[in-house]
Coordinates of C-alpha atoms in Angstrom, one line a residue:
M3 CA 198.6 78.5 26.3
K4 CA 196.4 75.5 25.4
I5 CA 197.2 73.9 28.7
T6 CA 196.2 77.0 30.5
K7 CA 192.8 77.2 28.6
T8 CA 192.2 73.6 29.3
T9 CA 193.0 74.0 33.0
M10 CA 190.7 77.0 33.3
A11 CA 187.9 75.2 31.6
C12 CA 188.1 72.3 34.0
A13 CA 188.2 74.7 36.9
M14 CA 185.1 76.4 35.7
M15 CA 183.3 73.1 35.3
I16 CA 184.3 72.0 38.9
I17 CA 183.0 75.3 40.3
G18 CA 179.8 74.9 38.4
L19 CA 179.2 71.4 39.7
G20 CA 179.9 72.6 43.3
I21 CA 177.3 75.4 43.0
A22 CA 174.8 73.0 41.6
G23 CA 175.4 70.6 44.4
C24 CA 174.8 73.3 47.0
K25 CA 171.3 74.2 45.6
K26 CA 168.5 73.2 48.1
E27 CA 166.4 70.3 46.8
K28 CA 162.7 71.2 46.7
Y29 CA 160.2 68.6 48.0
T30 CA 156.4 68.7 48.0
S31 CA 155.1 69.2 51.5
R32 CA 153.5 66.1 53.0
D33 CA 151.2 68.4 55.2
T34 CA 147.8 68.1 53.7
S35 CA 145.9 69.2 56.8
Y36 CA 144.8 72.3 54.9
I37 CA 142.7 70.2 52.5
K38 CA 141.1 68.0 55.1
P39 CA 137.4 68.7 55.7
P40 CA 136.4 70.1 59.1
P41 CA 135.2 67.6 61.7
P42 CA 131.5 66.9 61.5
D43 CA 129.2 69.0 63.7
T44 CA 127.9 66.6 66.4
T45 CA 125.8 69.2 68.1
A46 CA 122.2 67.9 68.3
P47 CA 119.6 70.3 66.8
P48 CA 117.2 71.7 69.3
A49 CA 114.3 69.4 70.0
V50 CA 111.1 70.4 68.2
D51 CA 108.1 71.0 70.5
A52 CA 105.4 68.8 69.0
T53 CA 102.8 70.6 71.0
L54 CA 103.6 74.1 69.6
I55 CA 100.7 75.7 67.7
S56 CA 101.0 79.3 66.3
F57 CA 98.2 81.7 67.0
D58 CA 99.8 84.5 65.0
N59 CA 103.4 85.3 64.0
A60 CA 102.8 89.1 63.9
D61 CA 104.5 89.4 60.5
K62 CA 101.5 91.1 58.8
P63 CA 98.9 93.6 60.1
D64 CA 96.0 91.5 58.8
G65 CA 93.3 91.2 61.5
W66 CA 95.2 93.3 64.0
Q67 CA 93.8 96.3 65.8
T68 CA 95.8 98.8 67.9
V69 CA 95.8 102.5 68.8
G70 CA 96.0 104.0 65.3
T71 CA 97.0 102.1 62.2
P72 CA 98.7 98.7 62.8
T73 CA 102.3 98.9 61.8
I74 CA 104.7 96.0 61.2
A75 CA 108.4 96.8 61.9
T76 CA 110.7 94.6 59.7
S77 CA 113.9 94.7 61.9
G78 CA 114.5 93.8 65.5
Q79 CA 111.8 91.1 65.6
K80 CA 112.0 88.0 67.7
E81 CA 110.7 85.7 65.0
G82 CA 109.8 85.7 61.3
T83 CA 110.0 88.8 59.1
G84 CA 108.6 91.4 61.5
Y85 CA 106.6 92.4 64.6
L86 CA 103.7 94.7 65.5
K87 CA 105.1 98.0 66.9
N88 CA 103.5 101.1 68.4
T89 CA 104.3 104.0 70.7
I90 CA 102.6 105.6 73.6
A91 CA 103.6 109.2 72.9
N92 CA 103.9 111.9 75.5
G93 CA 100.4 113.0 76.3
G94 CA 98.9 109.5 76.1
D95 CA 98.7 106.7 78.6
F96 CA 97.1 103.7 76.9
M97 CA 98.0 101.0 74.4
Q98 CA 96.4 97.8 73.2
F99 CA 97.0 95.1 70.6
I100 CA 94.0 93.0 69.5
K101 CA 93.9 90.1 67.1
D102 CA 90.8 88.2 65.8
L103 CA 90.9 85.0 63.9
A104 CA 88.4 84.2 61.1
T105 CA 88.7 80.5 61.9
P106 CA 88.9 79.5 65.6
L107 CA 92.2 77.7 66.6
D108 CA 92.2 74.4 68.4
T109 CA 95.2 74.5 70.8
K110 CA 94.9 70.8 71.5
L111 CA 95.6 71.7 75.1
T112 CA 93.7 71.7 78.4
S113 CA 93.3 74.0 81.3
D114 CA 95.7 71.7 83.2
N115 CA 98.6 71.5 80.7
G116 CA 98.4 74.5 78.4
Q117 CA 100.4 77.6 78.1
F118 CA 100.1 80.8 76.0
K119 CA 103.4 82.4 75.1
F120 CA 104.5 85.6 73.2
W121 CA 107.1 88.3 73.1
W122 CA 106.4 91.8 74.5
Y123 CA 108.7 94.7 73.8
V124 CA 108.8 97.6 76.3
S125 CA 111.4 100.3 75.9
D126 CA 111.2 101.6 79.5
V127 CA 109.5 99.3 82.0
S128 CA 109.5 102.0 84.7
L129 CA 106.8 103.9 82.8
L130 CA 104.3 101.0 83.0
K131 CA 101.3 101.3 85.4
A132 CA 100.4 98.3 87.5
D133 CA 97.2 97.7 85.5
G134 CA 96.0 96.1 82.3
S135 CA 95.3 92.5 81.1
I136 CA 96.3 89.8 78.7
E137 CA 93.2 87.9 77.3
I138 CA 92.3 85.0 75.1
T139 CA 88.7 84.1 74.4
S140 CA 86.6 81.7 72.3
S141 CA 83.8 84.2 71.9
G142 CA 85.4 86.6 69.4
K143 CA 85.4 89.4 72.0
S144 CA 86.6 90.3 75.5
D145 CA 84.9 89.5 78.8
D146 CA 83.0 86.5 77.3
H147 CA 84.4 83.0 77.6
E148 CA 87.7 84.6 78.5
S149 CA 90.8 83.4 80.2
A150 CA 93.0 86.3 81.3
W151 CA 96.2 87.2 83.2
D152 CA 96.8 90.6 85.0
V153 CA 99.7 92.7 83.8
A154 CA 100.6 94.0 87.2
P155 CA 102.3 90.8 88.6
L156 CA 104.4 90.6 85.5
I157 CA 105.9 94.1 85.7
P158 CA 108.5 93.3 88.4
T159 CA 109.8 90.5 86.1
L160 CA 110.2 92.7 83.0
K161 CA 113.3 94.3 81.6
N162 CA 113.7 97.0 79.1
G163 CA 113.5 95.5 75.6
W164 CA 112.1 92.1 74.6
N165 CA 110.4 89.9 77.3
E166 CA 109.2 86.4 76.8
I167 CA 105.7 86.1 78.4
A168 CA 104.7 82.6 79.3
L169 CA 101.2 82.2 80.8
N170 CA 99.9 78.9 82.1
F171 CA 96.2 78.2 81.5
S172 CA 96.0 76.8 85.0
K173 CA 96.7 80.3 86.4
A174 CA 94.3 82.2 84.2
I175 CA 91.5 84.3 85.6
K176 CA 88.3 82.9 84.1
T177 CA 85.0 84.6 83.4
G178 CA 81.9 83.2 85.1
D179 CA 81.0 81.2 82.0
G180 CA 84.0 78.9 82.6
G181 CA 86.6 80.8 80.6
A182 CA 87.9 80.2 77.1
D183 CA 87.3 77.0 75.2
Y184 CA 90.9 76.1 74.4
S185 CA 89.7 74.1 71.4
A186 CA 88.3 77.3 69.7
I187 CA 90.4 80.3 70.5
N188 CA 89.6 83.2 68.2
H189 CA 90.5 86.5 70.0
F190 CA 93.5 88.0 71.8
R191 CA 93.9 91.3 73.5
I192 CA 96.6 92.9 75.6
F193 CA 96.1 96.4 77.0
F194 CA 98.2 98.4 79.4
F195 CA 98.9 101.9 80.6
T196 CA 101.6 104.4 81.6
T197 CA 101.7 105.8 85.1
S198 CA 100.8 109.3 83.8
K199 CA 100.4 111.1 80.5
A200 CA 103.6 113.1 81.0
H201 CA 106.5 110.8 79.9
D202 CA 109.1 110.1 77.3
D203 CA 107.7 108.2 74.3
L204 CA 107.2 104.5 75.3
V205 CA 107.9 102.1 72.4
T206 CA 106.1 98.8 72.6
G207 CA 105.6 95.8 70.4
V208 CA 104.4 92.2 70.3
D209 CA 105.6 89.1 68.3
D210 CA 105.3 85.4 67.9
F211 CA 102.1 84.2 69.6
V212 CA 102.0 80.5 70.3
F213 CA 100.3 77.8 72.4
R214 CA 102.2 74.9 73.8
A215 CA 102.2 72.4 76.6
A216 CA 103.5 74.1 79.7
P217 CA 107.0 73.0 80.5
A218 CA 107.5 71.6 84.0
P219 CA 108.6 74.4 86.3
P220 CA 112.0 74.1 87.8
P221 CA 112.3 72.6 91.3
V222 CA 112.8 74.9 94.3
V223 CA 115.3 73.6 96.8
F224 CA 114.4 73.8 100.5
D225 CA 117.7 72.4 101.7
A226 CA 120.4 70.4 99.9
V227 CA 121.5 68.8 103.2
D228 CA 125.2 69.4 102.4
K229 CA 125.8 71.3 105.7
A230 CA 124.7 70.8 109.3
D231 CA 123.7 74.5 109.7
G232 CA 120.2 74.9 111.1
W233 CA 119.6 71.2 111.5
Q234 CA 118.4 69.5 114.7
T235 CA 118.3 65.7 115.3
V236 CA 118.8 63.2 118.1
G237 CA 122.3 64.1 119.2
T238 CA 124.7 66.2 117.2
P239 CA 123.8 66.7 113.5
T240 CA 126.3 64.9 111.3
I241 CA 126.9 65.3 107.6
V242 CA 128.3 62.2 105.8
T243 CA 130.3 63.0 102.6
G244 CA 129.9 59.6 100.9
G245 CA 126.9 57.7 99.6
Q246 CA 124.7 60.9 99.2
K247 CA 122.0 61.2 96.6
E248 CA 122.8 64.8 95.7
G249 CA 125.5 67.4 96.3
T250 CA 128.4 66.8 98.7
G251 CA 126.7 65.0 101.6
Y252 CA 123.6 63.9 103.5
M253 CA 122.4 63.9 107.1
K254 CA 123.0 60.6 108.8
N255 CA 122.0 59.2 112.2
T256 CA 121.4 55.9 113.9
I257 CA 118.7 54.5 116.2
A258 CA 120.9 52.3 118.3
N259 CA 119.7 49.2 120.2
G260 CA 117.9 50.5 123.2
G261 CA 116.3 53.5 121.5
D262 CA 113.1 53.8 119.4
F263 CA 112.9 57.4 118.1
M264 CA 114.5 59.6 115.5
Q265 CA 113.7 63.0 114.0
F266 CA 115.3 65.5 111.6
I267 CA 114.3 69.2 111.9
K268 CA 115.3 72.1 109.7
D269 CA 114.5 75.8 110.1
V270 CA 115.3 78.3 107.3
D271 CA 115.4 82.1 107.2
P272 CA 114.3 83.6 105.0
P273 CA 111.3 81.4 104.2
V274 CA 111.2 79.5 100.9
N275 CA 108.5 80.4 98.3
T276 CA 107.8 77.0 96.7
S277 CA 106.3 78.7 93.6
F278 CA 103.6 76.0 93.6
G279 CA 100.0 76.0 94.8
A280 CA 98.0 73.3 96.6
A281 CA 96.8 71.9 93.3
D282 CA 100.1 71.5 91.5
G283 CA 102.8 71.3 94.1
R284 CA 104.8 68.4 95.7
F285 CA 107.4 68.1 98.5
S286 CA 110.2 65.7 97.6
F287 CA 113.3 64.3 99.5
W288 CA 115.4 61.2 99.8
W289 CA 115.1 59.0 102.9
Y290 CA 117.6 56.3 103.8
V291 CA 116.5 53.3 106.0
S292 CA 118.9 50.4 106.4
D293 CA 116.2 48.0 107.5
V294 CA 112.6 49.0 106.8
S295 CA 111.2 46.0 108.8
L296 CA 112.3 47.8 112.0
L297 CA 110.0 50.8 111.4
K298 CA 106.8 51.3 113.3
A299 CA 103.7 52.5 111.5
D300 CA 103.8 55.8 113.2
G301 CA 105.4 59.2 112.7
S302 CA 104.9 62.3 110.4
I303 CA 106.5 64.4 107.8
E304 CA 105.7 68.1 108.2
I305 CA 106.3 71.5 106.5
T306 CA 105.1 74.7 108.0
S307 CA 105.1 78.5 107.5
S308 CA 105.0 79.3 111.2
G309 CA 108.6 78.3 112.1
K310 CA 107.3 75.4 114.3
S311 CA 105.2 72.2 114.1
D312 CA 101.4 72.1 114.5
D313 CA 100.9 75.6 113.4
H314 CA 100.1 76.5 109.8
E315 CA 101.3 73.0 109.0
S316 CA 100.8 70.6 106.1
A317 CA 101.8 67.0 107.0
W318 CA 101.8 63.4 105.8
D319 CA 101.7 60.3 107.9
V320 CA 104.7 57.9 107.7
A321 CA 102.5 54.8 108.1
P322 CA 101.1 54.7 104.5
L323 CA 104.6 55.0 103.1
L324 CA 106.0 51.9 104.8
P325 CA 104.7 49.3 102.3
T326 CA 106.4 51.2 99.5
L327 CA 109.9 51.5 101.2
K328 CA 112.9 49.3 100.4
N329 CA 116.1 49.0 102.4
G330 CA 118.5 51.8 101.4
W331 CA 117.5 55.1 99.7
N332 CA 113.9 55.9 99.0
K333 CA 112.6 58.8 96.9
I334 CA 109.6 60.3 98.9
T335 CA 107.2 62.4 96.9
L336 CA 104.2 64.0 98.7
D337 CA 101.4 66.0 97.0
F338 CA 100.4 69.2 98.6
D339 CA 96.7 68.5 98.0
K340 CA 96.9 65.2 99.9
S341 CA 98.5 66.7 103.0
I342 CA 96.8 66.8 106.5
K343 CA 96.3 70.4 107.3
T344 CA 96.0 72.1 110.7
S345 CA 92.8 73.9 111.3
D346 CA 94.3 77.3 110.5
G347 CA 94.4 76.3 106.8
G348 CA 97.8 74.6 106.7
A349 CA 101.1 75.8 105.4
D350 CA 101.4 78.9 103.3
Y351 CA 103.3 77.5 100.3
T352 CA 104.9 80.9 99.5
A353 CA 106.6 81.0 102.9
I354 CA 107.9 77.6 104.1
N355 CA 110.4 77.9 106.9
H356 CA 110.2 74.7 108.9
F357 CA 110.5 70.9 108.1
R358 CA 110.3 67.9 110.5
I359 CA 110.3 64.2 110.0
F360 CA 110.0 61.9 113.0
F361 CA 109.5 58.1 113.2
F362 CA 110.0 55.1 115.5
T363 CA 111.2 51.5 115.6
T364 CA 108.7 48.8 116.6
S365 CA 110.6 48.2 119.9
K366 CA 113.7 49.3 121.7
A367 CA 115.4 45.9 121.2
H368 CA 116.7 45.8 117.7
D369 CA 119.9 45.9 115.6
D370 CA 121.2 49.4 115.0
L371 CA 119.0 51.2 112.4
T372 CA 120.9 53.6 110.1
V373 CA 118.8 56.4 108.7
G374 CA 119.5 59.6 106.6
I375 CA 117.9 62.3 104.5
D376 CA 119.0 64.3 101.5
D377 CA 117.9 66.8 98.9
L378 CA 114.7 68.4 100.2
R379 CA 112.9 70.3 97.4
F380 CA 109.6 71.4 96.0
I381 CA 108.5 70.1 92.6
S382 CA 105.6 70.3 90.2
K383 CA 103.1 67.5 89.7

């Protein structure tokens, strides 16, 4: 009996040790990724415009006049804690927002570089009449030392909801006294109308009035010179897909020994609106010349709105450019206001449809002269 009990006790001990040996060992996880800090944010903050000067943030009704009592809405604004809101109700057709400053504001800008910017809310643009004005003055009232912009040209650009309105001083309509003194602005007004008095309620609002230096307007491409379509030159137009200054290629040609003339011509349809005027526009392109010493002081660069040369044309002689050229690629930049115009007034810069450059070598006996052009565009001064 004793042997049996002893045997059973030993068996129980062995079974216990076996079970204990089969238990899974627990280890602390070495994965500590969950406690690592997130990677640093390397996104650069937006650059602060050092020229920005606030006229009014439209967060308070102080100094504002409108149809009825000025009301500040405190949600849905574009900036700050609110915006000035009003409604042209059915039966009415007029709205205005006016702000006078007790102390005139020096914008520190000029008629050449300044811009007035604000947000305008319109719930249904289709109800707006092509009438009205946006005005800033230094006289404390409208129509006196005033710079203004018509509402009508803006309407096609507006969408339902908030619209950022950016108005360059250089495009302002000025009163006969010279317009606003931009160092002493003390009055703003916008007024506008509905097309009739029978309409759904039109909700309108304004917010965040600032002055700033006008950003350079984006370039307008006349032709990227990546395809031969529409091009004419001496022989077959050829696009080379290596060595270009922009895009996927450029137009290349050669004045071979025995020849002395080259031209590149491009017609486009529809015409290109450069978006610039005679005072602020430039025509720019890249011109490749393998050996500048072979060029003759002759030739012309032309843009027209007639679809052909010598008709509504603005042009620049090649000769004055030669001293500035180097062998290889040259960036050519030509001011509209320095162009030679045909007697019909020159090119209409809202409808350019023809380009030509032609030039010569000094003689027909010369090494082959490789030439090319790329990236024709209109830019701001």
